[in-house]
Coordinates of C-alpha atoms in Angstrom, one line a residue:
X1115 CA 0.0 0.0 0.0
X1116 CA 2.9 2.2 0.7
X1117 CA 3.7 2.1 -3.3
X1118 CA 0.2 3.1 -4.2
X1119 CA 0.4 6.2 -2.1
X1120 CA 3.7 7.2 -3.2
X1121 CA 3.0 7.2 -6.6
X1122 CA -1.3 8.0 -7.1
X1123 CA -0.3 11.8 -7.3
X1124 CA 1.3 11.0 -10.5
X1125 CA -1.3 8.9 -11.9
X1126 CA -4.3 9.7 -14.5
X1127 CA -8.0 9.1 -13.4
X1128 CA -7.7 5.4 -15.4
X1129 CA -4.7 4.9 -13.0
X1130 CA -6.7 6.5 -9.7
X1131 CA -10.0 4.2 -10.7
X1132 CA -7.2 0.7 -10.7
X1133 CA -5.3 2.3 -7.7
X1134 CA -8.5 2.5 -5.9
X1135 CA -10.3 -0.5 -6.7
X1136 CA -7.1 -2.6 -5.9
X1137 CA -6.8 -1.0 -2.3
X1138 CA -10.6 -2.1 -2.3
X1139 CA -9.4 -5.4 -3.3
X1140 CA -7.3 -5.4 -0.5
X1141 CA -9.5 -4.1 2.3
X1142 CA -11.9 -6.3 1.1
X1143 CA -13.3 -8.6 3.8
X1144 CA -13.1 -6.4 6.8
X1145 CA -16.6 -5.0 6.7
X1146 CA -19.5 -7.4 8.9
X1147 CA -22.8 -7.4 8.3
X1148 CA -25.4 -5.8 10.4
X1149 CA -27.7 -8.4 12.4
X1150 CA -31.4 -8.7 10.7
X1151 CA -33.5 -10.8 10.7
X1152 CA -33.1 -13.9 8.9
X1153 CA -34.6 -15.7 5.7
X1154 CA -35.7 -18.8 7.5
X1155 CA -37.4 -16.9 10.1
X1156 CA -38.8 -14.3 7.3
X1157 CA -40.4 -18.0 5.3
X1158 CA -41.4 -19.3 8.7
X1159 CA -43.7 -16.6 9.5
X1160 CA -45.4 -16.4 6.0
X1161 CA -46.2 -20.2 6.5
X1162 CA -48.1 -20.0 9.6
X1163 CA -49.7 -16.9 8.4
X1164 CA -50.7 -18.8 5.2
X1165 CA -52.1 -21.6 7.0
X1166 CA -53.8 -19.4 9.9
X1167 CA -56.5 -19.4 7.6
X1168 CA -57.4 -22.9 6.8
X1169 CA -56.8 -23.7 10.5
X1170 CA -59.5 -21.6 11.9
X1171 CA -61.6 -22.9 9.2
X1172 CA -61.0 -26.7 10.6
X1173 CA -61.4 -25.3 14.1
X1174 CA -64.9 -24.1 13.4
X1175 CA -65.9 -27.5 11.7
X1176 CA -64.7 -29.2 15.3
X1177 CA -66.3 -26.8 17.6
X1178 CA -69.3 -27.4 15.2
X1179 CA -69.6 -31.5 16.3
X1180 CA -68.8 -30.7 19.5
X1181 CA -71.9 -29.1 19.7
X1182 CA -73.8 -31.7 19.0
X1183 CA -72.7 -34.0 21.6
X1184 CA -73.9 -33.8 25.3
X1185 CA -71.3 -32.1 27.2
X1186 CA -70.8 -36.1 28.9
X1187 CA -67.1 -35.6 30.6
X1188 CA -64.7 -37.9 29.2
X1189 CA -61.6 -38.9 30.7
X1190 CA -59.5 -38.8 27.3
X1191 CA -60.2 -35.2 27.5
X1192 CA -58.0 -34.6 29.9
X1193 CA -54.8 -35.6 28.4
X1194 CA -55.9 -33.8 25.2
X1195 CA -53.9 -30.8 25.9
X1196 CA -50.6 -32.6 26.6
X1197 CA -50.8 -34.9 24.0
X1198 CA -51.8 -32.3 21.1
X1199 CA -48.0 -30.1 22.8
X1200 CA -46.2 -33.5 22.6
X1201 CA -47.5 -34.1 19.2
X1202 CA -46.3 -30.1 18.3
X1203 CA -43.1 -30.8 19.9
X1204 CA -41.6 -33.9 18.3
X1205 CA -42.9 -32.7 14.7
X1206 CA -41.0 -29.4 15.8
X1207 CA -37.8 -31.3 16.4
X1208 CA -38.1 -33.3 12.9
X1209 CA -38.6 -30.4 11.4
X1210 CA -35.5 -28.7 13.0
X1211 CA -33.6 -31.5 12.6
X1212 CA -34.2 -31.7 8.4
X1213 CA -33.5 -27.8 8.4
X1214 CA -30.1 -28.3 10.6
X1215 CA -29.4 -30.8 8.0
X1216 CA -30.1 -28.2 4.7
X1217 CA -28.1 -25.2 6.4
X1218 CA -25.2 -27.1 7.5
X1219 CA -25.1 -28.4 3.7
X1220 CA -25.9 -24.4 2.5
X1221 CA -22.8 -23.4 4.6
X1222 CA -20.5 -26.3 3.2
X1223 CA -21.4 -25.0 -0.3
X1224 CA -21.1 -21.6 0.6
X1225 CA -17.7 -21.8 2.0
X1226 CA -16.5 -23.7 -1.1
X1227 CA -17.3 -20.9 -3.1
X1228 CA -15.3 -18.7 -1.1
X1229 CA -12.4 -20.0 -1.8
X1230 CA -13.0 -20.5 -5.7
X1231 CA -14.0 -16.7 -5.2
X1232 CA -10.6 -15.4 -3.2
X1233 CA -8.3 -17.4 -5.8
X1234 CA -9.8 -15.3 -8.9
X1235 CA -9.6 -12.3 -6.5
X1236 CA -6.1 -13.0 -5.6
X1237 CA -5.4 -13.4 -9.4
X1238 CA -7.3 -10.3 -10.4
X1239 CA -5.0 -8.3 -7.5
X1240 CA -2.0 -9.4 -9.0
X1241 CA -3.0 -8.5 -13.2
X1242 CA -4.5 -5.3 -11.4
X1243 CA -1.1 -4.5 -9.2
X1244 CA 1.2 -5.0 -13.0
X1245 CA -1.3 -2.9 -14.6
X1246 CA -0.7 -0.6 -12.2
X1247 CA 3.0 -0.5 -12.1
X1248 CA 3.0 -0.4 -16.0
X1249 CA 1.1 2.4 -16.2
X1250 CA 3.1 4.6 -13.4
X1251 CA 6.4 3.6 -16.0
X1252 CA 4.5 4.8 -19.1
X1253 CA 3.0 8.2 -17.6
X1254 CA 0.0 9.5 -19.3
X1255 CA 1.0 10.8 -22.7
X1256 CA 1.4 7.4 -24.6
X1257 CA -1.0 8.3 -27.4
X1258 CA 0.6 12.2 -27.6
X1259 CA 3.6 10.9 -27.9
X1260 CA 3.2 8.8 -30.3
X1261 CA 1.1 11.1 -32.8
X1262 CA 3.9 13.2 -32.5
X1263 CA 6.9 10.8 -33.5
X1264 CA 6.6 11.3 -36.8
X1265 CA 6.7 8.1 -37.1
X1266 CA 5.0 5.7 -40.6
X1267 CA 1.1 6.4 -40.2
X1268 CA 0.4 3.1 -40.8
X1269 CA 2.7 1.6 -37.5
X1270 CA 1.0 5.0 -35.7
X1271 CA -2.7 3.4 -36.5
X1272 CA -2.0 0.1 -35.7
X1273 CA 0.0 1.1 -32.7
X1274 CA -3.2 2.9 -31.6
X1275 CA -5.6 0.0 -32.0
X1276 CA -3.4 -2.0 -29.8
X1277 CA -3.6 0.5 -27.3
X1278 CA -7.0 0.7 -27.5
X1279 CA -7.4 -3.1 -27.2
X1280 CA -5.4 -2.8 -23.9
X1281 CA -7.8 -0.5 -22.6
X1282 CA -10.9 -2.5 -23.5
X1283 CA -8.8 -5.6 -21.4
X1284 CA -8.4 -3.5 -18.4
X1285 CA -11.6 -2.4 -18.2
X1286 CA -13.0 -5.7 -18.8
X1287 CA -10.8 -6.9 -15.9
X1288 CA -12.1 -4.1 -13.8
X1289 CA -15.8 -5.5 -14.4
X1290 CA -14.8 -8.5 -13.9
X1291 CA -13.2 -8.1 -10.2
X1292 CA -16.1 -5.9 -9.6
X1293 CA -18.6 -8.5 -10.2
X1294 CA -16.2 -11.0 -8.0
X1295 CA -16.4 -8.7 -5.3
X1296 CA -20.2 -8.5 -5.2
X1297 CA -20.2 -11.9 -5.5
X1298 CA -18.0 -12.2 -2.3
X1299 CA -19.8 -10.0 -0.5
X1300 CA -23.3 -12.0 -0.9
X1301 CA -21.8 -14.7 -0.4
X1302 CA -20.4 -13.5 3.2
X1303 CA -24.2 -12.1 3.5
X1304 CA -26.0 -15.5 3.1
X1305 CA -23.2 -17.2 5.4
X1306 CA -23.8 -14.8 8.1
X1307 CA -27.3 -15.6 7.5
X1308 CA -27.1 -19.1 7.5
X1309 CA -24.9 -18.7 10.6
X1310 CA -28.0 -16.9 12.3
X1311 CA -30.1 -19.7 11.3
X1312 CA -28.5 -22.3 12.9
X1313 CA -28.1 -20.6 15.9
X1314 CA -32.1 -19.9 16.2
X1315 CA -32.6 -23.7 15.1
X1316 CA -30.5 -24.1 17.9
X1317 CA -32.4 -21.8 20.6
X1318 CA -35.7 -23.3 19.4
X1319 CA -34.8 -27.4 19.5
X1320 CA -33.8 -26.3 22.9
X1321 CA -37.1 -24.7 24.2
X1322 CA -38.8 -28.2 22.1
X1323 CA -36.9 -30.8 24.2
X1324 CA -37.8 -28.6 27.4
X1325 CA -41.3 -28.2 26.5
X1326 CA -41.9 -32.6 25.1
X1327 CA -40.0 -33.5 28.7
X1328 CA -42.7 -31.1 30.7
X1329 CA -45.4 -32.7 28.7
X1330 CA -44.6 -36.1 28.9
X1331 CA -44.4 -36.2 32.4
X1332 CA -47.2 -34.7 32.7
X1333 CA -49.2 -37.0 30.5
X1334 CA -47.9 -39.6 32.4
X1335 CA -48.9 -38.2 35.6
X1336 CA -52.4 -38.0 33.9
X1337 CA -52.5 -41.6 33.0
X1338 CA -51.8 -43.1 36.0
X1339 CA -54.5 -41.0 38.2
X1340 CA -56.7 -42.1 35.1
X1341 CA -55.8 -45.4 34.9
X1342 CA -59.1 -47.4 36.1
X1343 CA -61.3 -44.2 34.9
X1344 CA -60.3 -44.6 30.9
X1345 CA -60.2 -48.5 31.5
X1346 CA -64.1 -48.3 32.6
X1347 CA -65.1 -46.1 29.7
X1348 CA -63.1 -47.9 27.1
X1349 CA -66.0 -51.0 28.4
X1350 CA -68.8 -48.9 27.2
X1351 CA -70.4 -49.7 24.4
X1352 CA -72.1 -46.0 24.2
X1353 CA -68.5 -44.7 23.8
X1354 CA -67.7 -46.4 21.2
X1355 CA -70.7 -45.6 19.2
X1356 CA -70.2 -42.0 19.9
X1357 CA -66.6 -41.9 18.9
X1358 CA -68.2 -43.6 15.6
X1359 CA -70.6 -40.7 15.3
X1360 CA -68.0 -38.3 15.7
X1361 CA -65.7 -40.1 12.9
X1362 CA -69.0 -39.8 10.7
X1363 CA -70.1 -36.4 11.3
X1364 CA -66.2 -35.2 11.1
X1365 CA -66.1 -36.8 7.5
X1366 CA -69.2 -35.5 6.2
X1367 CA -68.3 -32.1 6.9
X1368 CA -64.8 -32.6 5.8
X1369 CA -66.6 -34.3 2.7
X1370 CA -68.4 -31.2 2.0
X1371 CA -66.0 -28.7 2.2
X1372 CA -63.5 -30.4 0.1
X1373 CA -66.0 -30.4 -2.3
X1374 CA -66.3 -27.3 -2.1
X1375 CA -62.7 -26.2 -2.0
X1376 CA -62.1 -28.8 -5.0
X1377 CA -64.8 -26.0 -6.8
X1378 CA -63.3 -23.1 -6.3
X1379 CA -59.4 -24.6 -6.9
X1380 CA -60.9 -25.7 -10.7
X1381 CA -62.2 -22.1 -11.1
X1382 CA -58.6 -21.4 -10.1
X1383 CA -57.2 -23.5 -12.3
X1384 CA -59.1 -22.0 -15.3
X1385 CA -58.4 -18.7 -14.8
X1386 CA -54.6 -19.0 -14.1
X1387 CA -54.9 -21.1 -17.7
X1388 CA -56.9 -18.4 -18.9
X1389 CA -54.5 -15.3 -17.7
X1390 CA -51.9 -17.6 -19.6
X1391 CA -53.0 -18.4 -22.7
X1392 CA -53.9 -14.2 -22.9
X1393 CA -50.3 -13.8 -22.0
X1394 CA -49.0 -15.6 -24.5
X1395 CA -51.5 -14.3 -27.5
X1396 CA -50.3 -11.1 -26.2
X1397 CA -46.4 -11.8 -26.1
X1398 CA -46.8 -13.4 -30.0
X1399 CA -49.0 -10.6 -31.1
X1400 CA -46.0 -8.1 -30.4
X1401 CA -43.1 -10.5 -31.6
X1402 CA -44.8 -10.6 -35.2
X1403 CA -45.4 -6.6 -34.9
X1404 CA -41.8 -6.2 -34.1
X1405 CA -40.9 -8.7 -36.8
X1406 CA -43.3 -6.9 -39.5
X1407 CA -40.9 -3.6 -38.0
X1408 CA -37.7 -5.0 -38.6
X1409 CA -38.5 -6.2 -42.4
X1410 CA -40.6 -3.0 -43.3
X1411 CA -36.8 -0.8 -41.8
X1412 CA -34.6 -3.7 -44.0
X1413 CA -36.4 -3.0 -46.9
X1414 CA -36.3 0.7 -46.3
X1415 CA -32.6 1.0 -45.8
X1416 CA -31.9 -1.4 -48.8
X1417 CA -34.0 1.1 -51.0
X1418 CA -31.9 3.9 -49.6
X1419 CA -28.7 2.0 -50.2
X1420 CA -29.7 1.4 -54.1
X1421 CA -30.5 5.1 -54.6
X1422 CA -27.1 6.2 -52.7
X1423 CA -25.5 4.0 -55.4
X1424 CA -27.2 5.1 -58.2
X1425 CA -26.5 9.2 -56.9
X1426 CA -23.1 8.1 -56.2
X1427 CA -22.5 6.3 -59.9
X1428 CA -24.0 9.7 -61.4
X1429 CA -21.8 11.7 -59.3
X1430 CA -18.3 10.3 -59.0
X1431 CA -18.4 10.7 -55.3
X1432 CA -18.5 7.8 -52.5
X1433 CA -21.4 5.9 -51.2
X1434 CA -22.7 8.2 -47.8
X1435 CA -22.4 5.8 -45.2
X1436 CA -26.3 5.1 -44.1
X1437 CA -27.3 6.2 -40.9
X1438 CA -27.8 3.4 -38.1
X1439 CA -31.0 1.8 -37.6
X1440 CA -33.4 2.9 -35.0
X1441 CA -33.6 1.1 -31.5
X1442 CA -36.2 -1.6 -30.8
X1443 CA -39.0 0.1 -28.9
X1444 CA -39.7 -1.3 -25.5
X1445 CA -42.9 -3.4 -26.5
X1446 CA -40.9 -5.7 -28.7
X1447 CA -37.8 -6.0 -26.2
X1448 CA -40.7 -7.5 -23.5
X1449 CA -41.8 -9.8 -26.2
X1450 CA -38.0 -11.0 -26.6
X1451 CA -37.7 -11.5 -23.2
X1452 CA -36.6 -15.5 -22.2
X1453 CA -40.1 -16.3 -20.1
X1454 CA -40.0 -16.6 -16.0
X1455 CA -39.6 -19.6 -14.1
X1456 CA -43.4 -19.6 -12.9
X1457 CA -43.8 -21.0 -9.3
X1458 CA -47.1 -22.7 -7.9
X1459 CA -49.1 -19.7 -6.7
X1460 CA -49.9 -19.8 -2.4
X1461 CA -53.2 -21.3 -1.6
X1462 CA -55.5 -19.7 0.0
X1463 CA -57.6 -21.0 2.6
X1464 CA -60.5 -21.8 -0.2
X1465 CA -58.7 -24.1 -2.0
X1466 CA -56.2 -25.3 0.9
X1467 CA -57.6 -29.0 0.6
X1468 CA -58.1 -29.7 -3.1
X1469 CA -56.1 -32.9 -3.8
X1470 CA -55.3 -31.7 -7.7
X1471 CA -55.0 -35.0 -8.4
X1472 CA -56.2 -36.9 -11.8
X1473 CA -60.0 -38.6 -11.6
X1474 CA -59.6 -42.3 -11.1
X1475 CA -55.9 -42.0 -9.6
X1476 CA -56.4 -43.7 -6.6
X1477 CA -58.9 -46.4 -7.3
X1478 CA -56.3 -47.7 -10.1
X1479 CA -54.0 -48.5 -6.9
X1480 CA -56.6 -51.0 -5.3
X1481 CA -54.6 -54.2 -4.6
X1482 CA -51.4 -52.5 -4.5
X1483 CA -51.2 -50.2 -2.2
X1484 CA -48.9 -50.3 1.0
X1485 CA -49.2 -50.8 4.7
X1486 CA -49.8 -47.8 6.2
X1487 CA -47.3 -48.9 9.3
X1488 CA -44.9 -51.9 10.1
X1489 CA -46.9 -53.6 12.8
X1490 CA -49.5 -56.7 13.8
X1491 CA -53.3 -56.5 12.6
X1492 CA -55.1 -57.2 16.0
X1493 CA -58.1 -55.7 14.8
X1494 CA -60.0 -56.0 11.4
X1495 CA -62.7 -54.3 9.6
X1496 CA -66.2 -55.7 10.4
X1497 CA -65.3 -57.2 13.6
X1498 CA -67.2 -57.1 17.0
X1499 CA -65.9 -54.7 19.5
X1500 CA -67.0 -56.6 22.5
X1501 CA -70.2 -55.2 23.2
X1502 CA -70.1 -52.1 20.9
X1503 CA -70.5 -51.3 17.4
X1504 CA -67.9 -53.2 14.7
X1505 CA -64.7 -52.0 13.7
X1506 CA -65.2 -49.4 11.5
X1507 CA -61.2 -49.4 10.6
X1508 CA -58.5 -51.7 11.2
X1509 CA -56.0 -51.7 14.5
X1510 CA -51.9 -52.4 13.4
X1511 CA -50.4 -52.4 17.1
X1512 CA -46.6 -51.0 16.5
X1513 CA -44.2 -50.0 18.9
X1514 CA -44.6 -46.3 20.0
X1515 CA -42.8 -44.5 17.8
X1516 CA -43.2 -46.3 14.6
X1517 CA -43.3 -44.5 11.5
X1518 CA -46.7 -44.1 10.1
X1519 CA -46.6 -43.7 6.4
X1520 CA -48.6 -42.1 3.7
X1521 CA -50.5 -44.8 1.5
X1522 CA -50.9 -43.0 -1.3
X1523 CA -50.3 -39.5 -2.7
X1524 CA -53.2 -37.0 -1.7
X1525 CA -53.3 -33.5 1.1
X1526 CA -53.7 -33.6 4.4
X1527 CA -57.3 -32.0 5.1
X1528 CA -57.0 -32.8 9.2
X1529 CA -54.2 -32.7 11.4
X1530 CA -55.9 -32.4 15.2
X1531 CA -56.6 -34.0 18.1
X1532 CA -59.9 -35.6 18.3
X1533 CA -62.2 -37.5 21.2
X1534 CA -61.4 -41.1 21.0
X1535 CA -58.9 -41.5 18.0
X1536 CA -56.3 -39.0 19.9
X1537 CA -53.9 -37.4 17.2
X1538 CA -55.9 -38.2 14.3
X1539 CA -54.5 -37.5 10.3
X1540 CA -56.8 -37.5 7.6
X1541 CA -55.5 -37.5 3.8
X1542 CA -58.0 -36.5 0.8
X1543 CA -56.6 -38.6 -2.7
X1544 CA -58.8 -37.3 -4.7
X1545 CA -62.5 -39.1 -5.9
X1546 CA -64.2 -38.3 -2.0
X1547 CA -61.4 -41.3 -1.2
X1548 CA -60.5 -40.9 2.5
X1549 CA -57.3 -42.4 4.5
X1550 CA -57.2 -42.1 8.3
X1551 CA -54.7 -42.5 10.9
X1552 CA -55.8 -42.5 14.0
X1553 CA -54.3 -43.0 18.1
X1554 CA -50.5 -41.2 17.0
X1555 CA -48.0 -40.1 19.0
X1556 CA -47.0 -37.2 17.0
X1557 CA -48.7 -35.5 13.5
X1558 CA -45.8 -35.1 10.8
X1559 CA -48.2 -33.1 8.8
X1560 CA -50.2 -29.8 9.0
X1561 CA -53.7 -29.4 7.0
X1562 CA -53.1 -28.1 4.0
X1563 CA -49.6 -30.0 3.3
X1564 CA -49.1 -32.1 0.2
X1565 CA -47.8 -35.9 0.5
X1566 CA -46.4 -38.2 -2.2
X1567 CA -46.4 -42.1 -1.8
X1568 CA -44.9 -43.3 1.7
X1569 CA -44.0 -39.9 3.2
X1570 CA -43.7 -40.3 7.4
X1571 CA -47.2 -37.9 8.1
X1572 CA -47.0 -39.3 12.2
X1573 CA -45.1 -41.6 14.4
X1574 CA -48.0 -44.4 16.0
X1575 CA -48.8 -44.3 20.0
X1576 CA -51.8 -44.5 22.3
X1577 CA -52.9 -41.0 22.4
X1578 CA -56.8 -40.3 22.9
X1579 CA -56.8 -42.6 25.7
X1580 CA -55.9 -46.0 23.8
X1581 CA -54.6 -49.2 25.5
X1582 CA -52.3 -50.3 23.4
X1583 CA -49.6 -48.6 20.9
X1584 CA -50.1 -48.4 17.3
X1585 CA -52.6 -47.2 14.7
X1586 CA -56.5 -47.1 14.0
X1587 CA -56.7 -46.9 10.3
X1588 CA -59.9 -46.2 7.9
X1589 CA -60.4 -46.1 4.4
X1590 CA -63.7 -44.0 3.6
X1591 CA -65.5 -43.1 0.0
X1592 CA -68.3 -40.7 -0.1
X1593 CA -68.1 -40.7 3.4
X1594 CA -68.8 -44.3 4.2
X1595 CA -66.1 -46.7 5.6
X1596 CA -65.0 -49.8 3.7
X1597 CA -62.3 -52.4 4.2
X1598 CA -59.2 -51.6 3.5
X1599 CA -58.1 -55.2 3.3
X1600 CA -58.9 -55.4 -0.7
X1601 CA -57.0 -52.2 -1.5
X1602 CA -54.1 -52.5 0.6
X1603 CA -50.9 -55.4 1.2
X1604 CA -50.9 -56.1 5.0

């Protein structure tokens, strides 16, 4: 640095602009980024607010079949609270776990191109540093002096051009560290950003493993002072029939408003299809008036260029160069534009559980669709439930814990706790076809969230006051169980 202030007095303002962005090049690095608030948490926030909506829809349809039941006190009721947070919790630490996992991978990437970044810098300084000391040699009369040599015109012309190819190199190195330098610089900024994310990953799988170790423990203090209570109303036979009712009524409803929602996301559909197709008239409309443009200027300047020629043959005198032709106006540079990568458009709360799947997908997958769970059928559709009403479902006992898996591709349309089926999940694929997943430890899945074949939507347990651990599963259509045991390879 001690050279570059010795000798900047004596340089031009080309030899100021290298001088400067070299000591730029230098310094470069020592600047931190201000603390604000992070992308993750920024995406985070959009989500819930997007889903807010669809939620308090589902809330209203619960409160709704509450009503219709007699306020009868149930002992399952009491653990709902705990077991809903423990669901919440554990879903929360999957979820931090798979984001831990993408940063960590971000940051890896990131710092790799760092590196590749600070060796073209590095190379950049050092063309940038001989440019510099070249220049300082030469002074800042090279083309004066030369014009004045006296020198064959010829050598003076070429010897110009070259110089003037130097300059376009320098400047195109200038650009060229410029853009490295920006690049350098967002790449510290997503880093630091990354950096940030981690740590609030951090702070929150902390307050989640808190929270699921309060909750447990108090679930189990629950379950042992309602032992003999929940053991005496799983004997009823009026229970049971009501937890049937309340299965029915929530489908129904569900039912409905998927229809509904499966409305208004066709209407969607066509109008997004519409908007296109007008885009696209629009966008070919202008290329063809910007081509019709561009042949009606050729054929003018060709006319123009035949009558130079013919003034210039009646003249003696050389062909006038013609003037250059006009800019493109804007409407036909739009047209030329390369077209947008076109993401899915957020759904709104009306069309939140519309499966968008093709008619007839799922009832092509009868016979071949997988176990929902890795378990033991103790309980099959059709059966006698002691006293009560038949099984409506089937039971798969599984360690708690288990994975519970998606049978087929569809959207969650209910993701709640519910009297007598605990954590309940309910998938819509499309066709008023149903899957439920009933009795699990934790919900993988919010309403409103897309699945594909055999993605982990809950882990199985006992939750709304169940025995044993594992999984009530139903398969509905139009509302109306049927057994699954034709559709599905146990």
């Amino acid at each position: 640095m001690s050279f570059l202030k010795s000798t900047s007095a004596g340089l031009s303002a080309r030899g100021k602009l290298l001088c400067g962005l070299l000591a730029c090049a230098f310094a470069f690095g020592s600047a931190q980024a201000a603390p604000r608030q992070t992308t993750r948490s920024k995406e985070k926030a959009a989500a819930e607010a997007a889903r807010a909506g669809i939620q308090q829809k589902l809330n209203a349809l619960k409160k709704d079949i509450s009503r219709t039941e007699s306020e009868k006190e149930d002992a399952a009721d009491e653990l709902a609270d705990s077991e809903e947070a423990i669901s919440d919790a554990n879903r929360s630490l999957r979820e931090l776990a798979d984001e831990q996992s993408t940063t960590n991978a971000k940051l890896k990437d990131l710092a790799a191109e760092e590196a590749r970044l600070g060796n073209v810098i590095a190379a950049q300084k050092g063309q940038l540093a001989r440019l510099l000391r070249e220049h300082y040699v030469a002074g800042n009369e090279d083309r004066i002096k030369l014009l004045l040599s006296g020198d064959n015109p010829n050598r003076i012309n070429r010897d110009l051009q070259m110089m003037a190819y130097v300059s376009q190199a320098q400047a195109k190195l200038l650009n060229s560290l410029r853009a490295n330098l920006a690049a350098v610089e967002a790449n510290h900024a997503e880093t630091q950003n990354a950096q940030d994310e981690l740590e609030e990953i951090a702070q929150e799988q902390k307050g989640q493993k808190a929270l699921l170790e309060k909750e447990k423990a108090k679930r189990a203090t629950l379950l042992a002072n309602l032992s003999s209570k929940l053991t005496d109303q799983r004997k009823q036979a009026s229970r049971l029939e009501q937890d049937e009712q309340r299965m029915s009524g929530l489908v129904d409803r569900l039912t409905r408003l998927i229809r509904e929602q499966e409305i208004a996301a066709a209407a969607e559909r066509k109008r997004q299809q519409e908007l296109a197709a007008a885009r696209a008239k629009a966008a070919a409309e202008a290329r063809e008036r910007a081509l019709a443009r561009a042949k009606a200027q050729r054929e003018e300047r060709e006319r123009l260029a035949r009558e130079a020629a013919k003034e210039a043959a009646k003249t003696g005198k050389p062909v006038k160069p013609l003037p250059p032709p006009k800019p493109e106006p804007a409407e036909t540079q739009v047209a030329e534009e390369p077209p947008q990568k076109t993401q899915a458009p957020q759904r709104s709360a009306d069309t939140a559980l519309a499966a968008d799947l093709p008619s007839g997908a799922f009832e092509s997958l009868r016979g071949r669709l997988p176990a929902p769970i890795a378990g033991k059928v103790v309980a099959r559709f059709g059966a006698k439930r002691g006293d009560g009403p038949t099984w409506r479902g089937m039971f798969i006992k599984a360690p708690e814990g288990t994975d519970v898996h998606a049978i087929a591709a569809g959207r969650v349309v209910f993701a709640n706790w519910m009297r007598g089926y605990g954590n309940l999940i309910i998938i819509n694929h499309g066709g008023e076809y149903l899957s439920i997943y009933g009795n699990n430890q934790t919900l993988m899945k919010q309403a409103g969230d897309a699945v594909k074949p055999g993605d982990v939507i809950a882990s199985a347990g006992n939750t709304g006051g169940n025995e044993e651990s594992g999984l009530y599963f139903e398969l509905r259509h139009l509302g109306k169980a049927f057994d699954p045991s034709g559709w599905i390879r146990f």
